[in-house]
Every structure is written in C-alpha cells, then in structure tokens.
mmCIF file of C-alpha atoms in Angstrom:
data_model
loop_
_atom_site.group_PDB
_atom_site.id
_atom_site.type_symbol
_atom_site.label_atom_id
_atom_site.label_comp_id
_atom_site.label_asym_id
_atom_site.label_seq_id
_atom_site.Cartn_x
_atom_site.Cartn_y
_atom_site.Cartn_z
ATOM 1 C CA MET U 1 86.059 135.898 69.175
ATOM 2 C CA PRO U 2 86.184 137.114 65.507
ATOM 3 C CA LYS U 3 89.625 136.816 63.880
ATOM 4 C CA ALA U 4 90.071 140.600 63.454
ATOM 5 C CA LYS U 5 89.323 141.193 67.140
ATOM 6 C CA ALA U 6 91.729 138.450 68.233
ATOM 7 C CA GLU U 7 94.508 139.905 66.067
ATOM 8 C CA LYS U 8 93.886 143.348 67.563
ATOM 9 C CA ARG U 9 94.139 141.856 71.074
ATOM 10 C CA CYS U 10 97.456 140.217 70.113
ATOM 11 C CA ARG U 11 98.818 143.533 68.836
ATOM 12 C CA GLN U 12 97.848 145.133 72.142
ATOM 13 C CA GLN U 13 99.741 142.408 74.009
ATOM 14 C CA ARG U 14 102.881 142.968 71.927
ATOM 15 C CA ARG U 15 102.723 146.718 72.601
ATOM 16 C CA GLY U 16 102.058 146.041 76.292
ATOM 17 C CA GLY U 17 98.456 147.191 75.779
ATOM 18 C CA GLN U 18 97.338 145.291 78.870
ATOM 19 C CA GLY U 19 99.794 147.239 80.975
ATOM 20 C CA LEU U 20 102.240 145.624 83.361
ATOM 21 C CA GLY U 21 100.452 144.231 86.364
ATOM 22 C CA SER U 22 96.801 144.010 85.391
ATOM 23 C CA GLY U 23 94.184 143.196 87.980
ATOM 24 C CA PRO U 24 94.039 146.379 90.084
ATOM 25 C CA GLY U 25 91.868 144.810 92.802
ATOM 26 C CA ILE U 26 94.369 142.116 93.812
ATOM 27 C CA MET U 27 95.950 142.209 97.267
ATOM 28 C CA PHE U 28 99.330 140.548 96.935
ATOM 29 C CA ASN U 29 100.396 138.075 99.622
ATOM 30 C CA THR U 30 103.940 139.129 100.511
ATOM 31 C CA GLY U 31 104.059 136.318 103.086
ATOM 32 C CA ILE U 32 104.534 133.849 100.218
ATOM 33 C CA GLY U 33 106.800 136.183 98.280
ATOM 34 C CA GLN U 34 104.297 137.863 95.948
ATOM 35 C CA HIS U 35 106.209 140.853 94.596
ATOM 36 C CA ILE U 36 105.248 141.465 90.971
ATOM 37 C CA LEU U 37 107.967 142.723 88.629
ATOM 38 C CA LYS U 38 106.477 145.840 87.041
ATOM 39 C CA ASN U 39 109.358 147.508 85.148
ATOM 40 C CA PRO U 40 109.076 146.606 81.404
ATOM 41 C CA LEU U 41 112.785 147.337 80.855
ATOM 42 C CA ILE U 42 113.764 144.708 83.435
ATOM 43 C CA VAL U 43 111.233 142.266 81.930
ATOM 44 C CA ASN U 44 112.759 142.727 78.465
ATOM 45 C CA ASN U 45 116.278 142.427 79.838
ATOM 46 C CA ILE U 46 115.494 139.110 81.527
ATOM 47 C CA ILE U 47 113.980 137.754 78.311
ATOM 48 C CA GLU U 48 117.026 138.899 76.344
ATOM 49 C CA LYS U 49 119.372 137.157 78.818
ATOM 50 C CA ALA U 50 117.353 133.932 78.473
ATOM 51 C CA ALA U 51 118.195 133.803 74.725
ATOM 52 C CA LEU U 52 114.869 132.134 73.988
ATOM 53 C CA ARG U 53 114.352 130.133 70.785
ATOM 54 C CA PRO U 54 111.112 129.614 68.812
ATOM 55 C CA THR U 55 111.266 125.873 69.587
ATOM 56 C CA ASP U 56 111.699 126.337 73.361
ATOM 57 C CA VAL U 57 109.451 125.048 76.110
ATOM 58 C CA VAL U 58 109.850 127.454 79.048
ATOM 59 C CA LEU U 59 109.127 126.613 82.680
ATOM 60 C CA GLU U 60 108.056 129.755 84.541
ATOM 61 C CA VAL U 61 107.704 129.629 88.319
ATOM 62 C CA GLY U 62 105.608 132.353 89.914
ATOM 63 C CA PRO U 63 104.187 134.066 86.815
ATOM 64 C CA GLY U 64 102.114 136.467 88.939
ATOM 65 C CA THR U 65 99.959 138.605 86.662
ATOM 66 C CA GLY U 66 101.895 137.516 83.583
ATOM 67 C CA ASN U 67 104.261 140.385 82.807
ATOM 68 C CA LEU U 68 107.064 138.018 81.797
ATOM 69 C CA THR U 69 104.697 135.318 80.606
ATOM 70 C CA VAL U 70 103.019 137.228 77.768
ATOM 71 C CA LYS U 71 106.365 138.465 76.434
ATOM 72 C CA MET U 72 107.791 134.948 76.409
ATOM 73 C CA LEU U 73 104.687 133.467 74.779
ATOM 74 C CA GLU U 74 105.381 135.641 71.733
ATOM 75 C CA LYS U 75 108.846 134.119 71.328
ATOM 76 C CA VAL U 76 108.599 130.437 72.233
ATOM 77 C CA LYS U 77 106.721 127.246 71.438
ATOM 78 C CA LYS U 78 105.173 126.897 74.900
ATOM 79 C CA VAL U 79 105.243 128.314 78.443
ATOM 80 C CA ILE U 80 104.405 126.050 81.394
ATOM 81 C CA ALA U 81 103.573 128.414 84.266
ATOM 82 C CA CYS U 82 103.561 127.100 87.860
ATOM 83 C CA GLU U 83 101.540 129.297 90.233
ATOM 84 C CA LEU U 84 100.529 128.667 93.840
ATOM 85 C CA ASP U 85 97.791 131.330 94.114
ATOM 86 C CA PRO U 86 94.511 130.533 92.283
ATOM 87 C CA ARG U 87 93.661 134.275 92.177
ATOM 88 C CA LEU U 88 96.754 135.010 90.107
ATOM 89 C CA VAL U 89 96.016 132.007 87.900
ATOM 90 C CA GLY U 90 92.666 133.644 87.112
ATOM 91 C CA GLU U 91 94.365 136.956 86.293
ATOM 92 C CA LEU U 92 96.834 135.251 83.980
ATOM 93 C CA GLN U 93 94.083 133.316 82.209
ATOM 94 C CA LYS U 94 92.063 136.509 81.690
ATOM 95 C CA ARG U 95 95.124 138.281 80.328
ATOM 96 C CA VAL U 96 95.686 135.821 77.468
ATOM 97 C CA GLN U 97 92.083 134.726 76.895
ATOM 98 C CA GLY U 98 91.059 135.067 73.257
ATOM 99 C CA THR U 99 94.557 136.026 72.045
ATOM 100 C CA CYS U 100 96.753 134.236 69.525
ATOM 101 C CA ILE U 101 99.171 133.238 72.283
ATOM 102 C CA ALA U 102 96.603 131.629 74.609
ATOM 103 C CA ASN U 103 97.053 128.117 73.191
ATOM 104 C CA LYS U 104 100.785 128.208 73.965
ATOM 105 C CA LEU U 105 100.217 128.618 77.718
ATOM 106 C CA GLU U 106 99.845 125.717 80.149
ATOM 107 C CA ILE U 107 99.207 126.547 83.810
ATOM 108 C CA LYS U 108 99.988 124.217 86.705
ATOM 109 C CA VAL U 109 98.380 125.244 90.013
ATOM 110 C CA GLY U 110 100.176 124.241 93.204
ATOM 111 C CA ASP U 111 103.493 124.112 95.054
ATOM 112 C CA VAL U 112 106.334 123.670 92.564
ATOM 113 C CA LEU U 113 108.463 121.927 95.208
ATOM 114 C CA LYS U 114 105.825 119.181 95.515
ATOM 115 C CA THR U 115 105.354 118.828 91.765
ATOM 116 C CA ASP U 116 107.282 116.678 89.294
ATOM 117 C CA LEU U 117 108.892 119.093 86.867
ATOM 118 C CA PRO U 118 107.911 118.662 83.207
ATOM 119 C CA PHE U 119 110.345 118.621 80.302
ATOM 120 C CA PHE U 120 111.590 122.146 79.523
ATOM 121 C CA ASP U 121 114.465 123.870 77.730
ATOM 122 C CA THR U 122 114.722 127.014 79.829
ATOM 123 C CA CYS U 123 113.461 128.082 83.243
ATOM 124 C CA VAL U 124 112.549 131.649 84.180
ATOM 125 C CA ALA U 125 111.477 132.430 87.735
ATOM 126 C CA ASN U 126 111.003 135.232 90.252
ATOM 127 C CA LEU U 127 111.412 133.169 93.405
ATOM 128 C CA PRO U 128 110.360 133.874 96.996
ATOM 129 C CA TYR U 129 113.238 133.537 99.447
ATOM 130 C CA GLN U 130 111.735 130.619 101.368
ATOM 131 C CA ILE U 131 111.860 128.229 98.388
ATOM 132 C CA SER U 132 115.031 129.564 96.700
ATOM 133 C CA SER U 133 117.506 126.939 97.935
ATOM 134 C CA PRO U 134 115.318 123.805 97.579
ATOM 135 C CA PHE U 135 114.162 124.953 94.134
ATOM 136 C CA VAL U 136 117.737 125.478 92.888
ATOM 137 C CA PHE U 137 118.643 121.894 93.793
ATOM 138 C CA LYS U 138 115.371 120.506 92.460
ATOM 139 C CA LEU U 139 116.342 122.169 89.175
ATOM 140 C CA LEU U 140 119.958 120.994 89.165
ATOM 141 C CA LEU U 141 119.044 117.378 89.898
ATOM 142 C CA HIS U 142 116.263 117.398 87.272
ATOM 143 C CA ARG U 143 116.600 115.134 84.239
ATOM 144 C CA PRO U 144 116.656 115.439 81.288
ATOM 145 C CA PHE U 145 119.011 118.413 81.362
ATOM 146 C CA PHE U 146 117.716 121.891 80.554
ATOM 147 C CA ARG U 147 119.773 124.524 78.717
ATOM 148 C CA CYS U 148 119.739 127.318 81.285
ATOM 149 C CA ALA U 149 117.732 129.037 84.015
ATOM 150 C CA ILE U 150 117.315 132.790 84.534
ATOM 151 C CA LEU U 151 116.305 133.252 88.161
ATOM 152 C CA MET U 152 115.467 136.270 90.334
ATOM 153 C CA PHE U 153 116.519 135.995 93.974
ATOM 154 C CA GLN U 154 117.013 138.198 96.991
ATOM 155 C CA ARG U 155 120.385 139.912 96.516
ATOM 156 C CA GLU U 156 122.246 138.152 99.322
ATOM 157 C CA PHE U 157 121.047 134.710 98.222
ATOM 158 C CA ALA U 158 122.196 135.434 94.648
ATOM 159 C CA LEU U 159 125.604 136.548 95.903
ATOM 160 C CA ARG U 160 125.928 133.340 97.928
ATOM 161 C CA LEU U 161 125.321 131.324 94.755
ATOM 162 C CA VAL U 162 128.266 132.956 92.962
ATOM 163 C CA ALA U 163 130.617 133.413 95.969
ATOM 164 C CA LYS U 164 134.140 132.008 95.635
ATOM 165 C CA PRO U 165 136.477 130.543 98.307
ATOM 166 C CA GLY U 166 137.634 133.260 100.693
ATOM 167 C CA ASN U 167 134.522 135.406 100.182
ATOM 168 C CA LYS U 168 132.583 135.949 103.427
ATOM 169 C CA LEU U 169 129.388 134.731 101.705
ATOM 170 C CA TYR U 170 131.024 131.486 100.492
ATOM 171 C CA CYS U 171 129.039 128.562 101.931
ATOM 172 C CA ARG U 172 127.653 125.089 101.310
ATOM 173 C CA LEU U 173 125.108 126.570 98.877
ATOM 174 C CA SER U 174 127.940 128.166 96.851
ATOM 175 C CA ILE U 175 130.060 125.051 96.424
ATOM 176 C CA ASN U 176 127.144 122.670 95.835
ATOM 177 C CA THR U 177 125.667 124.889 93.137
ATOM 178 C CA GLN U 178 129.036 125.459 91.464
ATOM 179 C CA LEU U 179 129.750 121.713 91.513
ATOM 180 C CA LEU U 180 126.675 121.082 89.370
ATOM 181 C CA ALA U 181 126.438 124.263 87.288
ATOM 182 C CA ARG U 182 128.048 127.390 85.956
ATOM 183 C CA VAL U 183 126.512 130.345 87.789
ATOM 184 C CA ASP U 184 126.715 134.003 86.678
ATOM 185 C CA HIS U 185 125.362 137.165 88.307
ATOM 186 C CA LEU U 186 123.581 139.070 85.513
ATOM 187 C CA MET U 187 122.112 142.212 87.047
ATOM 188 C CA LYS U 188 120.891 143.950 90.168
ATOM 189 C CA VAL U 189 117.193 144.814 90.448
ATOM 190 C CA GLY U 190 116.139 147.548 92.877
ATOM 191 C CA ARG U 191 113.179 147.018 95.173
ATOM 192 C CA ASN U 192 111.145 149.809 93.511
ATOM 193 C CA ASN U 193 110.834 147.706 90.343
ATOM 194 C CA PHE U 194 108.291 145.509 92.139
ATOM 195 C CA ARG U 195 104.697 145.925 93.290
ATOM 196 C CA PRO U 196 104.535 145.926 96.263
ATOM 197 C CA PRO U 197 108.246 146.694 96.889
ATOM 198 C CA PRO U 198 110.038 143.981 98.903
ATOM 199 C CA LYS U 199 112.155 144.895 101.929
ATOM 200 C CA VAL U 200 115.424 143.908 100.219
ATOM 201 C CA GLU U 201 117.143 144.318 96.845
ATOM 202 C CA SER U 202 117.107 141.546 94.234
ATOM 203 C CA SER U 203 119.485 140.084 91.649
ATOM 204 C CA VAL U 204 119.114 137.993 88.504
ATOM 205 C CA VAL U 205 121.431 135.021 87.978
ATOM 206 C CA ARG U 206 121.970 132.592 85.111
ATOM 207 C CA ILE U 207 122.441 128.909 85.953
ATOM 208 C CA GLU U 208 123.719 126.514 83.295
ATOM 209 C CA PRO U 209 123.921 122.847 84.380
ATOM 210 C CA LYS U 210 127.157 120.992 83.708
ATOM 211 C CA ASN U 211 126.385 118.353 81.112
ATOM 212 C CA PRO U 212 127.675 115.744 81.649
ATOM 213 C CA PRO U 213 127.618 116.260 85.422
ATOM 214 C CA PRO U 214 130.752 115.553 87.482
ATOM 215 C CA PRO U 215 131.169 111.807 88.244
ATOM 216 C CA ILE U 216 130.396 112.264 91.934
ATOM 217 C CA ASN U 217 127.689 110.794 94.137
ATOM 218 C CA PHE U 218 125.951 114.027 95.157
ATOM 219 C CA GLN U 219 124.553 112.612 98.411
ATOM 220 C CA GLU U 220 128.080 111.588 99.471
ATOM 221 C CA TRP U 221 129.465 114.936 98.403
ATOM 222 C CA ASP U 222 126.797 116.905 100.259
ATOM 223 C CA GLY U 223 127.331 114.798 103.382
ATOM 224 C CA LEU U 224 131.003 115.814 103.445
ATOM 225 C CA VAL U 225 130.364 119.459 102.599
ATOM 226 C CA ARG U 226 127.612 119.708 105.225
ATOM 227 C CA ILE U 227 130.059 118.632 107.961
ATOM 228 C CA ALA U 228 132.792 121.000 106.760
ATOM 229 C CA PHE U 229 130.531 124.058 106.511
ATOM 230 C CA VAL U 230 128.685 123.709 109.827
ATOM 231 C CA ARG U 231 131.518 125.856 111.172
ATOM 232 C CA LYS U 232 133.318 126.971 108.029
ATOM 233 C CA ASN U 233 136.006 128.862 109.987
ATOM 234 C CA LYS U 234 137.043 125.733 111.897
ATOM 235 C CA THR U 235 139.783 123.426 110.625
ATOM 236 C CA LEU U 236 138.574 120.156 109.130
ATOM 237 C CA SER U 237 140.375 118.384 111.970
ATOM 238 C CA ALA U 238 138.159 120.217 114.485
ATOM 239 C CA ALA U 239 134.973 119.854 112.414
ATOM 240 C CA PHE U 240 135.352 116.065 112.340
ATOM 241 C CA LYS U 241 135.773 115.795 116.125
ATOM 242 C CA SER U 242 132.020 116.235 116.600
ATOM 243 C CA SER U 243 130.611 113.151 118.355
ATOM 244 C CA ALA U 244 127.551 113.131 116.075
ATOM 245 C CA VAL U 245 129.792 113.151 112.975
ATOM 246 C CA GLN U 246 132.006 110.394 114.333
ATOM 247 C CA GLN U 247 128.987 108.269 115.253
ATOM 248 C CA LEU U 248 127.559 108.588 111.727
ATOM 249 C CA LEU U 249 130.858 107.769 110.010
ATOM 250 C CA ASP U 250 131.544 104.865 112.356
ATOM 251 C CA GLN U 251 128.140 103.387 111.514
ATOM 252 C CA ASN U 252 128.733 103.867 107.772
ATOM 253 C CA TYR U 253 132.224 102.349 108.032
ATOM 254 C CA ARG U 254 130.924 99.246 109.827
ATOM 255 C CA ILE U 255 128.247 98.775 107.124
ATOM 256 C CA HIS U 256 130.952 99.102 104.445
ATOM 257 C CA CYS U 257 133.141 96.504 106.178
ATOM 258 C CA SER U 258 130.201 94.124 106.612
ATOM 259 C CA ILE U 259 129.295 94.332 102.901
ATOM 260 C CA HIS U 260 132.902 93.741 101.814
ATOM 261 C CA ASN U 261 133.729 91.101 104.459
ATOM 262 C CA ILE U 262 136.415 93.248 106.068
ATOM 263 C CA GLU U 263 137.285 92.387 109.662
ATOM 264 C CA ILE U 264 137.341 95.351 112.077
ATOM 265 C CA PRO U 265 140.018 95.214 114.831
ATOM 266 C CA GLU U 266 138.715 95.213 118.412
ATOM 267 C CA ASN U 267 140.648 98.391 119.245
ATOM 268 C CA PHE U 268 139.336 100.253 116.165
ATOM 269 C CA ARG U 269 138.494 103.916 116.732
ATOM 270 C CA ILE U 270 136.851 105.914 113.922
ATOM 271 C CA ALA U 271 138.282 109.184 115.288
ATOM 272 C CA GLU U 272 141.838 107.978 114.659
ATOM 273 C CA LYS U 273 141.008 106.829 111.140
ATOM 274 C CA ILE U 274 139.330 110.162 110.311
ATOM 275 C CA GLN U 275 142.365 112.149 111.493
ATOM 276 C CA MET U 276 144.672 109.829 109.541
ATOM 277 C CA VAL U 277 142.723 110.495 106.312
ATOM 278 C CA LEU U 278 142.782 114.265 106.874
ATOM 279 C CA LYS U 279 146.520 114.217 107.590
ATOM 280 C CA ASN U 280 147.347 111.993 104.584
ATOM 281 C CA THR U 281 145.321 114.197 102.203
ATOM 282 C CA GLY U 282 146.948 117.346 103.589
ATOM 283 C CA PHE U 283 143.681 118.971 104.668
ATOM 284 C CA SER U 284 143.753 118.509 108.428
ATOM 285 C CA GLU U 285 144.439 122.196 109.094
ATOM 286 C CA LYS U 286 142.492 123.575 106.122
ATOM 287 C CA ARG U 287 139.207 125.437 106.591
ATOM 288 C CA ALA U 288 136.075 125.055 104.457
ATOM 289 C CA ARG U 289 135.879 128.828 103.870
ATOM 290 C CA SER U 290 139.006 128.670 101.654
ATOM 291 C CA MET U 291 138.599 125.257 99.990
ATOM 292 C CA ASP U 292 137.459 124.896 96.381
ATOM 293 C CA ILE U 293 135.698 122.065 94.547
ATOM 294 C CA ASP U 294 138.929 120.230 93.688
ATOM 295 C CA ASP U 295 140.002 120.334 97.347
ATOM 296 C CA PHE U 296 136.761 118.713 98.497
ATOM 297 C CA ILE U 297 136.982 116.093 95.730
ATOM 298 C CA ARG U 298 140.412 115.094 97.049
ATOM 299 C CA VAL U 299 139.119 114.895 100.621
ATOM 300 C CA LEU U 300 136.103 112.823 99.564
ATOM 301 C CA HIS U 301 138.318 110.456 97.563
ATOM 302 C CA GLY U 302 140.629 110.125 100.575
ATOM 303 C CA PHE U 303 137.764 109.086 102.855
ATOM 304 C CA ASN U 304 136.131 106.785 100.309
ATOM 305 C CA SER U 305 139.409 104.985 99.557
ATOM 306 C CA GLU U 306 139.576 104.105 103.276
ATOM 307 C CA GLY U 307 135.995 102.830 103.291
ATOM 308 C CA ILE U 308 134.494 105.895 104.993
ATOM 309 C CA HIS U 309 131.276 107.121 103.362
ATOM 310 C CA PHE U 310 128.909 110.004 104.022
ATOM 311 C CA SER U 311 125.602 108.541 102.841
#
C-alpha cells in the first residue's frame, strides 16, 4: 500500500473511521460470552483508567472486532490479543491491515486458560462469566509481575471481587483476590453499551498485584479458606467437623509427623486437635463471613504450628 494511502488509513483509525464494531455480517456467539463493547466513550474511559505508557506491552483477552485494540495500538509498544473465535481474528486482522499500527499487533488464537501467558505490563479484558474466576487467578499467579489489569466482568462477579467482611457478597473469591492484589471498582457499564446486549449489567475493575506478594503458601491458604467458606455462616468449629475435612487433615498430619519423625499417640484424634487449635487462636466461634485476611493468617499459623497443613 502506498505511504500516503497508509497514512490516510491510520488517520481514519484515530478518528474511529472504521466505526465501532466493523464486520456487519458476523453473528456473535453469546454462548461463549461474545458481547462487543460498542460505546466509544466507555472504550476511551477504559483506556484512560489503564494509564498506558508508550513502552507498554498490553495483553488483551477477547478483543472481538478490535474496538479497544485499535485505540490501544496507537498508545503502546505492542498489543498481544488472545481470541478464541477465528472469525473475529479475521475481522481484527482486516481492521488493521495496511495501517501504521498493524506491526504492533500480535494475535494468539485459542483458549487463554490453556495458554501460557506472555510477558506483559498491563492486561485489558472483556471477560465472559464462565472464565472470569479462573482467569483472575491465572493472572494473579503469573510471573513476572504485571503493573495492573483493567477487567470487565458481570456486575455481581465484580462486586464479589471487591466485597469486604460482613458484605453479603463476601466470599472465597473476595478474600483470595484481596490477599494477592489491590482491587478497585472503577465504573458500571449498562447492558445497552454492548452488541448484542447481555442479560446482565457489567462493571470494570482495576486489579494491581501486591509486589512482593504476601509470604504465604497460596495452596495452603486456599485449602483453609475453601473449608471456611463452604458454609460461610457457620462457625469455624462447625465447619471443621465435616468428616471429609477431618479425614484430609488427619492424612496431612500423619504425613507431617512421618517426615519429621514425630510419634503419634495411639489415642490421637484429629478432631480434638482441630478444636484445640481453633479455641487457642480464639476463632472457634467466628464465622468466615466476618473474618478478614489477618484473621485467616492467624488461623493458618495456628494450624501450621501444630503440624496441621491444608495442601
């Protein structure tokens, strides 16, 4: 393409000359969460919240027809776009073909949950509900650390991420995310800003990983939190009376004792030891719904100091 024509195409992109949501013949697959963000004001707001830098490599999950992608390509060093649907990959390629931003776009086709994440500085994503939770933790456990992620979720999922102890939406997702990151609710996005409109409202959140991360074995931590939040309105004393829980912890305790050459008395009962730990830490009658990160750290330390592990 002649240079003058390419420059004209680039100017059209900057003015939105392609229009938001090109590819009029596409039938979007809502079953895999294809709802394309069409409002340019929301697009610009998301990009502003991402505070992108000219040296940034951006990971975009679910670029769709490229409404966010082309705007970001103008501001950053590179965008790595992960897209499951080959039809939308074709639309995105057509949209940037022959422009001055085309060489800054790399497209990965496939399921992002089954893909090793590349190096990136910032992540921007409009996520379908069914992969929201596993993707958040794939992000938070990714190394090297990224600076921040600006993510679009279904409203209730977003509110669970930021919920605090005592809030009815407070859950295992809330405390695990907040252990590893600072999470902020940025804005609500109405369903009519998408094509086709989803059945529920959406929200945009900002996730900034804690660097360095807390000095906690996350598998151990999640094992404890999982038990406590199965019935978050129960006391911890009641939650730990589950036979399945006691069987797991008894097995882990016996492995611990074997490794450290600790003799186990013949009359040993794991249930008694569990209740002793809960009583000594002062959390026997506490409920997960009202416990914060520091509370769970104290409980985990109490169990671990007695040789009881969760992974």
